[in-house]
mmCIF file of C-alpha atoms in Angstrom:
data_model
loop_
_atom_site.group_PDB
_atom_site.id
_atom_site.type_symbol
_atom_site.label_atom_id
_atom_site.label_comp_id
_atom_site.label_asym_id
_atom_site.label_seq_id
_atom_site.Cartn_x
_atom_site.Cartn_y
_atom_site.Cartn_z
ATOM 1 C CA UNK G 1 98.489 102.988 106.793
ATOM 2 C CA UNK G 2 100.259 102.245 110.080
ATOM 3 C CA UNK G 3 99.199 99.261 112.179
ATOM 4 C CA UNK G 4 98.911 100.437 115.774
ATOM 5 C CA UNK G 5 97.240 97.784 117.916
ATOM 6 C CA UNK G 6 95.127 94.628 117.913
ATOM 7 C CA UNK G 7 92.090 94.509 120.202
ATOM 8 C CA UNK G 8 89.644 91.731 121.108
ATOM 9 C CA UNK G 9 86.801 91.515 118.639
ATOM 10 C CA UNK G 10 84.052 91.801 121.277
ATOM 11 C CA UNK G 11 85.207 95.191 122.650
ATOM 12 C CA UNK G 12 82.998 98.222 122.035
ATOM 13 C CA UNK G 13 85.415 100.650 120.379
ATOM 14 C CA UNK G 14 82.870 103.357 119.575
ATOM 15 C CA UNK G 15 84.018 105.743 122.343
ATOM 16 C CA UNK G 16 87.605 105.347 121.173
ATOM 17 C CA UNK G 17 86.638 106.010 117.554
ATOM 18 C CA UNK G 18 84.721 109.145 118.541
ATOM 19 C CA UNK G 19 87.626 110.464 120.586
ATOM 20 C CA UNK G 20 90.106 109.817 117.788
ATOM 21 C CA UNK G 21 87.966 111.656 115.259
ATOM 22 C CA UNK G 22 87.554 114.491 117.770
ATOM 23 C CA UNK G 23 91.343 114.756 117.871
ATOM 24 C CA UNK G 24 91.519 114.671 114.050
ATOM 25 C CA UNK G 25 93.349 111.327 114.038
ATOM 26 C CA UNK G 26 92.670 109.590 110.734
ATOM 27 C CA UNK G 27 92.184 105.890 111.353
ATOM 28 C CA UNK G 28 90.388 102.714 110.371
ATOM 29 C CA UNK G 29 89.412 99.514 112.163
ATOM 30 C CA UNK G 30 89.536 96.205 110.294
ATOM 31 C CA UNK G 31 88.295 92.800 111.416
ATOM 32 C CA UNK G 32 90.747 89.895 111.349
ATOM 33 C CA UNK G 33 89.445 86.623 112.748
ATOM 34 C CA UNK G 34 88.505 87.431 116.375
ATOM 35 C CA UNK G 35 90.470 90.661 116.508
ATOM 36 C CA UNK G 36 89.896 94.315 115.698
ATOM 37 C CA UNK G 37 92.961 95.971 114.167
ATOM 38 C CA UNK G 38 93.465 99.731 114.456
ATOM 39 C CA UNK G 39 95.300 101.435 111.568
ATOM 40 C CA UNK G 40 96.474 105.045 111.491
ATOM 41 C CA UNK G 41 96.603 107.176 108.346
ATOM 42 C CA UNK G 42 99.538 109.185 109.748
ATOM 43 C CA UNK G 43 102.179 107.259 111.767
ATOM 44 C CA UNK G 44 103.288 110.531 113.399
ATOM 45 C CA UNK G 45 100.006 110.527 115.354
ATOM 46 C CA UNK G 46 100.723 107.182 117.020
ATOM 47 C CA UNK G 47 101.731 108.708 120.365
ATOM 48 C CA UNK G 48 98.563 110.766 120.605
ATOM 49 C CA UNK G 49 96.485 107.744 119.587
ATOM 50 C CA UNK G 50 98.253 105.578 122.199
ATOM 51 C CA UNK G 51 97.429 108.170 124.883
ATOM 52 C CA UNK G 52 93.733 108.010 123.965
ATOM 53 C CA UNK G 53 93.810 104.202 124.028
ATOM 54 C CA UNK G 54 95.305 104.299 127.534
ATOM 55 C CA UNK G 55 92.585 106.709 128.710
ATOM 56 C CA UNK G 56 89.956 104.487 127.111
ATOM 57 C CA UNK G 57 91.302 101.417 128.944
ATOM 58 C CA UNK G 58 91.181 103.330 132.255
ATOM 59 C CA UNK G 59 87.627 104.511 131.614
ATOM 60 C CA UNK G 60 88.721 108.163 131.627
ATOM 61 C CA UNK G 61 88.169 108.860 127.950
ATOM 62 C CA UNK G 62 84.834 110.682 128.158
ATOM 63 C CA UNK G 63 86.282 113.514 130.230
ATOM 64 C CA UNK G 64 89.219 113.898 127.839
ATOM 65 C CA UNK G 65 87.485 113.363 124.495
ATOM 66 C CA UNK G 66 87.853 116.935 123.295
ATOM 67 C CA UNK G 67 91.251 118.343 122.321
ATOM 68 C CA UNK G 68 92.700 120.667 124.948
ATOM 69 C CA UNK G 69 93.506 123.287 122.343
ATOM 70 C CA UNK G 70 92.501 123.744 118.732
ATOM 71 C CA UNK G 71 95.170 122.698 116.282
ATOM 72 C CA UNK G 72 95.820 124.221 112.921
ATOM 73 C CA UNK G 73 94.862 121.534 110.437
ATOM 74 C CA UNK G 74 96.996 121.093 107.345
ATOM 75 C CA UNK G 75 95.518 122.047 104.015
ATOM 76 C CA UNK G 76 93.972 119.416 101.782
ATOM 77 C CA UNK G 77 96.962 119.648 99.479
ATOM 78 C CA UNK G 78 99.367 119.237 102.378
ATOM 79 C CA UNK G 79 97.470 116.215 103.657
ATOM 80 C CA UNK G 80 97.513 114.646 100.200
ATOM 81 C CA UNK G 81 101.240 115.017 99.699
ATOM 82 C CA UNK G 82 101.903 113.995 103.296
ATOM 83 C CA UNK G 83 99.921 110.770 103.086
ATOM 84 C CA UNK G 84 100.864 109.713 99.568
ATOM 85 C CA UNK G 85 103.271 112.069 97.779
ATOM 86 C CA UNK G 86 103.840 109.784 94.788
ATOM 87 C CA UNK G 87 100.126 109.203 94.169
ATOM 88 C CA UNK G 88 99.482 112.937 94.510
ATOM 89 C CA UNK G 89 102.422 113.637 92.205
ATOM 90 C CA UNK G 90 101.032 111.298 89.536
ATOM 91 C CA UNK G 91 97.739 113.156 89.643
ATOM 92 C CA UNK G 92 99.506 116.504 89.417
ATOM 93 C CA UNK G 93 101.537 115.278 86.423
ATOM 94 C CA UNK G 94 98.438 114.059 84.578
ATOM 95 C CA UNK G 95 96.636 117.342 85.223
ATOM 96 C CA UNK G 96 99.688 119.312 84.046
ATOM 97 C CA UNK G 97 99.924 117.283 80.830
ATOM 98 C CA UNK G 98 96.204 117.741 80.234
ATOM 99 C CA UNK G 99 96.494 121.508 80.642
ATOM 100 C CA UNK G 100 99.499 121.564 78.304
ATOM 101 C CA UNK G 101 97.441 119.674 75.732
ATOM 102 C CA UNK G 102 94.906 122.480 75.905
ATOM 103 C CA UNK G 103 97.516 125.002 74.798
ATOM 104 C CA UNK G 104 100.053 122.970 72.813
ATOM 105 C CA UNK G 105 97.565 120.464 71.426
ATOM 106 C CA UNK G 106 98.964 117.952 68.965
ATOM 107 C CA UNK G 107 102.581 118.682 69.857
ATOM 108 C CA UNK G 108 102.123 117.215 73.357
ATOM 109 C CA UNK G 109 100.155 114.257 72.064
ATOM 110 C CA UNK G 110 102.771 113.405 69.430
ATOM 111 C CA UNK G 111 105.531 113.666 72.045
ATOM 112 C CA UNK G 112 103.790 111.247 74.423
ATOM 113 C CA UNK G 113 102.369 108.543 72.114
ATOM 114 C CA UNK G 114 103.954 105.099 72.146
ATOM 115 C CA UNK G 115 105.436 105.634 68.668
ATOM 116 C CA UNK G 116 106.162 108.891 66.823
ATOM 117 C CA UNK G 117 103.250 110.173 64.728
ATOM 118 C CA UNK G 118 103.395 112.260 61.589
ATOM 119 C CA UNK G 119 100.443 113.919 59.875
ATOM 120 C CA UNK G 120 100.592 113.759 56.079
ATOM 121 C CA UNK G 121 97.620 115.453 54.537
ATOM 122 C CA UNK G 122 94.659 113.850 56.238
ATOM 123 C CA UNK G 123 96.533 110.682 57.119
ATOM 124 C CA UNK G 124 98.191 109.828 60.403
ATOM 125 C CA UNK G 125 101.423 107.967 59.739
ATOM 126 C CA UNK G 126 102.760 106.094 62.777
ATOM 127 C CA UNK G 127 106.385 105.232 63.387
ATOM 128 C CA UNK G 128 107.689 101.828 64.401
ATOM 129 C CA UNK G 129 108.008 100.563 67.966
ATOM 130 C CA UNK G 130 111.367 98.875 67.439
ATOM 131 C CA UNK G 131 113.163 101.181 65.016
ATOM 132 C CA UNK G 132 111.791 104.502 66.285
ATOM 133 C CA UNK G 133 110.818 104.098 69.940
ATOM 134 C CA UNK G 134 113.471 101.592 71.045
ATOM 135 C CA UNK G 135 116.386 101.875 68.638
ATOM 136 C CA UNK G 136 115.714 105.591 68.220
ATOM 137 C CA UNK G 137 116.279 106.169 71.935
ATOM 138 C CA UNK G 138 112.716 107.320 72.655
ATOM 139 C CA UNK G 139 112.131 104.734 75.367
ATOM 140 C CA UNK G 140 110.001 107.140 77.427
ATOM 141 C CA UNK G 141 107.214 106.542 74.904
ATOM 142 C CA UNK G 142 106.650 103.095 76.389
ATOM 143 C CA UNK G 143 105.300 104.787 79.538
ATOM 144 C CA UNK G 144 104.050 108.282 78.658
ATOM 145 C CA UNK G 145 100.727 107.332 76.992
ATOM 146 C CA UNK G 146 99.471 106.786 80.551
ATOM 147 C CA UNK G 147 99.780 110.557 81.137
ATOM 148 C CA UNK G 148 97.527 111.491 78.196
ATOM 149 C CA UNK G 149 93.823 112.123 78.783
ATOM 150 C CA UNK G 150 91.273 113.180 76.184
ATOM 151 C CA UNK G 151 88.699 115.075 78.237
ATOM 152 C CA UNK G 152 87.897 116.244 81.739
ATOM 153 C CA UNK G 153 85.704 113.261 82.571
ATOM 154 C CA UNK G 154 88.371 110.898 81.303
ATOM 155 C CA UNK G 155 90.934 112.622 83.520
ATOM 156 C CA UNK G 156 88.760 112.868 86.637
ATOM 157 C CA UNK G 157 87.600 109.254 86.455
ATOM 158 C CA UNK G 158 91.144 107.930 86.176
ATOM 159 C CA UNK G 159 92.577 110.221 88.855
ATOM 160 C CA UNK G 160 89.873 109.167 91.303
ATOM 161 C CA UNK G 161 91.120 105.571 91.203
ATOM 162 C CA UNK G 162 94.787 106.550 91.187
ATOM 163 C CA UNK G 163 94.146 108.314 94.477
ATOM 164 C CA UNK G 164 91.846 105.678 95.987
ATOM 165 C CA UNK G 165 94.070 102.679 95.299
ATOM 166 C CA UNK G 166 97.452 104.392 95.005
ATOM 167 C CA UNK G 167 97.132 106.116 98.363
ATOM 168 C CA UNK G 168 96.415 102.779 100.034
ATOM 169 C CA UNK G 169 99.476 101.112 98.551
ATOM 170 C CA UNK G 170 101.784 104.050 99.229
ATOM 171 C CA UNK G 171 100.659 104.752 102.793
ATOM 172 C CA UNK G 172 100.873 101.081 103.806
ATOM 173 C CA UNK G 173 103.678 99.637 101.680
ATOM 174 C CA UNK G 174 105.640 102.718 100.666
ATOM 175 C CA UNK G 175 106.244 104.791 97.573
ATOM 176 C CA UNK G 176 108.688 102.301 96.070
ATOM 177 C CA UNK G 177 106.012 99.616 95.882
ATOM 178 C CA UNK G 178 103.535 102.027 94.320
ATOM 179 C CA UNK G 179 106.184 103.247 91.885
ATOM 180 C CA UNK G 180 107.010 99.690 90.831
ATOM 181 C CA UNK G 181 103.351 98.886 90.170
ATOM 182 C CA UNK G 182 102.814 102.092 88.197
ATOM 183 C CA UNK G 183 105.892 101.617 85.995
ATOM 184 C CA UNK G 184 105.280 97.936 85.273
ATOM 185 C CA UNK G 185 101.547 98.424 84.711
ATOM 186 C CA UNK G 186 102.044 101.420 82.421
ATOM 187 C CA UNK G 187 104.554 99.473 80.337
ATOM 188 C CA UNK G 188 102.500 96.303 79.950
ATOM 189 C CA UNK G 189 99.115 97.977 79.499
ATOM 190 C CA UNK G 190 100.539 100.315 76.839
ATOM 191 C CA UNK G 191 102.160 97.410 74.995
ATOM 192 C CA UNK G 192 98.960 95.359 75.254
ATOM 193 C CA UNK G 193 97.020 98.181 73.610
ATOM 194 C CA UNK G 194 99.673 98.787 70.951
ATOM 195 C CA UNK G 195 99.871 95.161 69.858
ATOM 196 C CA UNK G 196 96.127 95.079 69.219
ATOM 197 C CA UNK G 197 96.661 97.670 66.478
ATOM 198 C CA UNK G 198 96.271 101.063 68.129
ATOM 199 C CA UNK G 199 98.860 103.824 68.287
ATOM 200 C CA UNK G 200 96.828 106.803 69.468
ATOM 201 C CA UNK G 201 95.614 106.001 72.961
ATOM 202 C CA UNK G 202 96.122 107.341 76.437
ATOM 203 C CA UNK G 203 95.027 107.277 80.024
ATOM 204 C CA UNK G 204 95.986 106.005 83.444
ATOM 205 C CA UNK G 205 93.259 103.370 83.673
ATOM 206 C CA UNK G 206 95.600 100.494 82.771
ATOM 207 C CA UNK G 207 97.475 101.489 85.929
ATOM 208 C CA UNK G 208 94.159 101.862 87.777
ATOM 209 C CA UNK G 209 93.174 98.298 86.964
ATOM 210 C CA UNK G 210 96.620 97.051 87.955
ATOM 211 C CA UNK G 211 96.233 98.755 91.334
ATOM 212 C CA UNK G 212 92.732 97.305 91.657
ATOM 213 C CA UNK G 213 93.990 93.776 90.993
ATOM 214 C CA UNK G 214 96.956 94.213 93.314
ATOM 215 C CA UNK G 215 95.010 95.671 96.240
ATOM 216 C CA UNK G 216 92.155 93.166 95.873
ATOM 217 C CA UNK G 217 94.412 90.097 95.805
ATOM 218 C CA UNK G 218 96.531 91.382 98.675
ATOM 219 C CA UNK G 219 93.390 92.037 100.719
ATOM 220 C CA UNK G 220 92.222 88.468 100.088
ATOM 221 C CA UNK G 221 95.518 86.659 100.618
ATOM 222 C CA UNK G 222 97.025 88.986 103.239
ATOM 223 C CA UNK G 223 94.171 90.706 105.101
ATOM 224 C CA UNK G 224 96.644 91.789 107.764
ATOM 225 C CA UNK G 225 98.256 94.065 105.156
ATOM 226 C CA UNK G 226 95.509 96.640 105.745
ATOM 227 C CA UNK G 227 94.726 96.922 102.000
ATOM 228 C CA UNK G 228 91.024 96.832 101.257
ATOM 229 C CA UNK G 229 88.601 96.929 98.310
ATOM 230 C CA UNK G 230 84.836 97.005 98.976
ATOM 231 C CA UNK G 231 83.130 94.104 97.223
ATOM 232 C CA UNK G 232 80.701 96.353 95.352
ATOM 233 C CA UNK G 233 83.567 98.496 94.058
ATOM 234 C CA UNK G 234 85.252 95.399 92.658
ATOM 235 C CA UNK G 235 81.974 94.408 90.998
ATOM 236 C CA UNK G 236 81.579 97.911 89.551
ATOM 237 C CA UNK G 237 85.118 98.048 88.148
ATOM 238 C CA UNK G 238 84.874 94.614 86.544
ATOM 239 C CA UNK G 239 81.381 95.395 85.270
ATOM 240 C CA UNK G 240 82.645 98.616 83.700
ATOM 241 C CA UNK G 241 85.438 96.739 81.946
ATOM 242 C CA UNK G 242 83.008 94.172 80.539
ATOM 243 C CA UNK G 243 80.590 96.954 79.538
ATOM 244 C CA UNK G 244 83.242 98.781 77.509
ATOM 245 C CA UNK G 245 84.463 95.545 75.922
ATOM 246 C CA UNK G 246 81.018 94.953 74.419
ATOM 247 C CA UNK G 247 81.242 98.214 72.472
ATOM 248 C CA UNK G 248 78.307 99.715 74.345
ATOM 249 C CA UNK G 249 80.568 102.401 75.772
ATOM 250 C CA UNK G 250 81.006 103.916 72.317
ATOM 251 C CA UNK G 251 77.284 103.606 71.615
ATOM 252 C CA UNK G 252 76.493 105.550 74.801
ATOM 253 C CA UNK G 253 78.927 108.330 73.956
ATOM 254 C CA UNK G 254 81.940 107.306 76.023
ATOM 255 C CA UNK G 255 84.155 107.148 72.929
ATOM 256 C CA UNK G 256 86.703 104.485 72.078
ATOM 257 C CA UNK G 257 88.011 102.682 75.137
ATOM 258 C CA UNK G 258 91.401 100.980 75.369
ATOM 259 C CA UNK G 259 90.006 97.686 76.612
ATOM 260 C CA UNK G 260 93.193 95.705 76.091
ATOM 261 C CA UNK G 261 95.060 98.128 78.346
ATOM 262 C CA UNK G 262 92.442 97.604 81.059
ATOM 263 C CA UNK G 263 92.713 93.837 80.822
ATOM 264 C CA UNK G 264 96.505 93.900 80.597
ATOM 265 C CA UNK G 265 96.738 96.163 83.619
ATOM 266 C CA UNK G 266 94.387 93.986 85.660
ATOM 267 C CA UNK G 267 96.373 90.836 84.868
ATOM 268 C CA UNK G 268 99.671 92.516 85.760
ATOM 269 C CA UNK G 269 98.211 93.778 89.038
ATOM 270 C CA UNK G 270 96.978 90.302 89.948
ATOM 271 C CA UNK G 271 100.371 88.774 89.113
ATOM 272 C CA UNK G 272 102.222 91.362 91.183
ATOM 273 C CA UNK G 273 99.727 90.965 94.015
ATOM 274 C CA UNK G 274 100.192 87.192 93.992
ATOM 275 C CA UNK G 275 103.970 87.460 94.198
ATOM 276 C CA UNK G 276 103.796 90.180 96.854
ATOM 277 C CA UNK G 277 101.344 88.199 98.964
ATOM 278 C CA UNK G 278 103.582 85.127 98.718
ATOM 279 C CA UNK G 279 106.614 87.040 99.897
ATOM 280 C CA UNK G 280 104.866 89.298 102.421
ATOM 281 C CA UNK G 281 105.882 88.796 106.013
ATOM 282 C CA UNK G 282 103.461 91.301 107.545
ATOM 283 C CA UNK G 283 102.635 94.349 105.996
ATOM 284 C CA UNK G 284 96.041 95.452 62.246
ATOM 285 C CA UNK G 285 96.164 98.823 60.661
ATOM 286 C CA UNK G 286 96.601 101.059 63.651
ATOM 287 C CA UNK G 287 93.482 102.843 64.795
ATOM 288 C CA UNK G 288 94.064 106.595 65.060
ATOM 289 C CA UNK G 289 90.826 107.445 66.830
ATOM 290 C CA UNK G 290 92.391 108.224 70.213
ATOM 291 C CA UNK G 291 91.357 105.330 72.442
ATOM 292 C CA UNK G 292 90.805 106.191 76.093
ATOM 293 C CA UNK G 293 92.101 104.023 78.843
#
C-alpha cells in the first residue's frame, strides 16, 4: 500500500472515507500514536485522493462526494494482477498445477516432489536428496513441493492466505520482497518436512506461515510499514498449527498435515521479519502418505 498522508488523531475522517469509497479509491486508515495514517491500495489514485482531501479541508466535500462521471471499473482479475501480480501469479501457478494433476496424475506429482519417486509393485521408492536432487541437477525439487495440493479445500485454504498476506507485502514493499520470502520459505519449509522423514508432501502453507510471521513481526516492530495482522487471525493461525500437531486433524478427516513445514515456515518468516524490521527505514523411513502443508 502507498502511504499518502498523516492526519491528527482527533479528526473525524468519516466524510473523507465515504467520499473516497464513492470514488472507488481503495484505502485504509491506521492509527499510529496520536496520528491517523491514510494508505492507498493503488498509488496511481493519489492525485484524485489528494483532491478529495483538499475539498474535505475546505469543507466543500459534501457537494463533491459523488463522481462527476461513472468510470469503467477494472475486472477482478485486472485488479488482482494490478495490486499484486506476483501473489496473483503464485495462485495461478498453484491452480494450474492442481488442474494438471487432475489429468496427468502421478506424473506431475513425481516431477514436483523433493526427491524423485519410483513405484515398484506396491512400494514407493524415494530417491536421495544429495545424489539425485542436488548432484543430479534437479534443484527445482527443493521448491516445487509448495506448488502441489491434494484437494480443492487444501488448495483454497492455502491460496486464501497467499493472497491475504502476499498482497500486503507486495503492494507495500514490492514484488522482490515477496519473492524473496516465498523462495526462502519454500526452501526451508520443504527441507524441514523432508528431514523429519517424509518425501511425499506438498502445499503452500509453509510459505503462508512464513508470510504470517513476517507480516506480524513487521506490524509489531514497524507499525508505520502499513503491514497488519488482526489479533484474532494470528490466534486462529497459531491455534490451527497446534491443533494439527496434536494429530487431531487426521482424526477429524483433514488427512496428514506437514506440521514441520508449518513450523519451519513460521520461524523463517519471523527471522526475516526481524531482520527487515531492523533495517527498515520507513516502509525415519519416509512416509509416503502425501502430507498436506
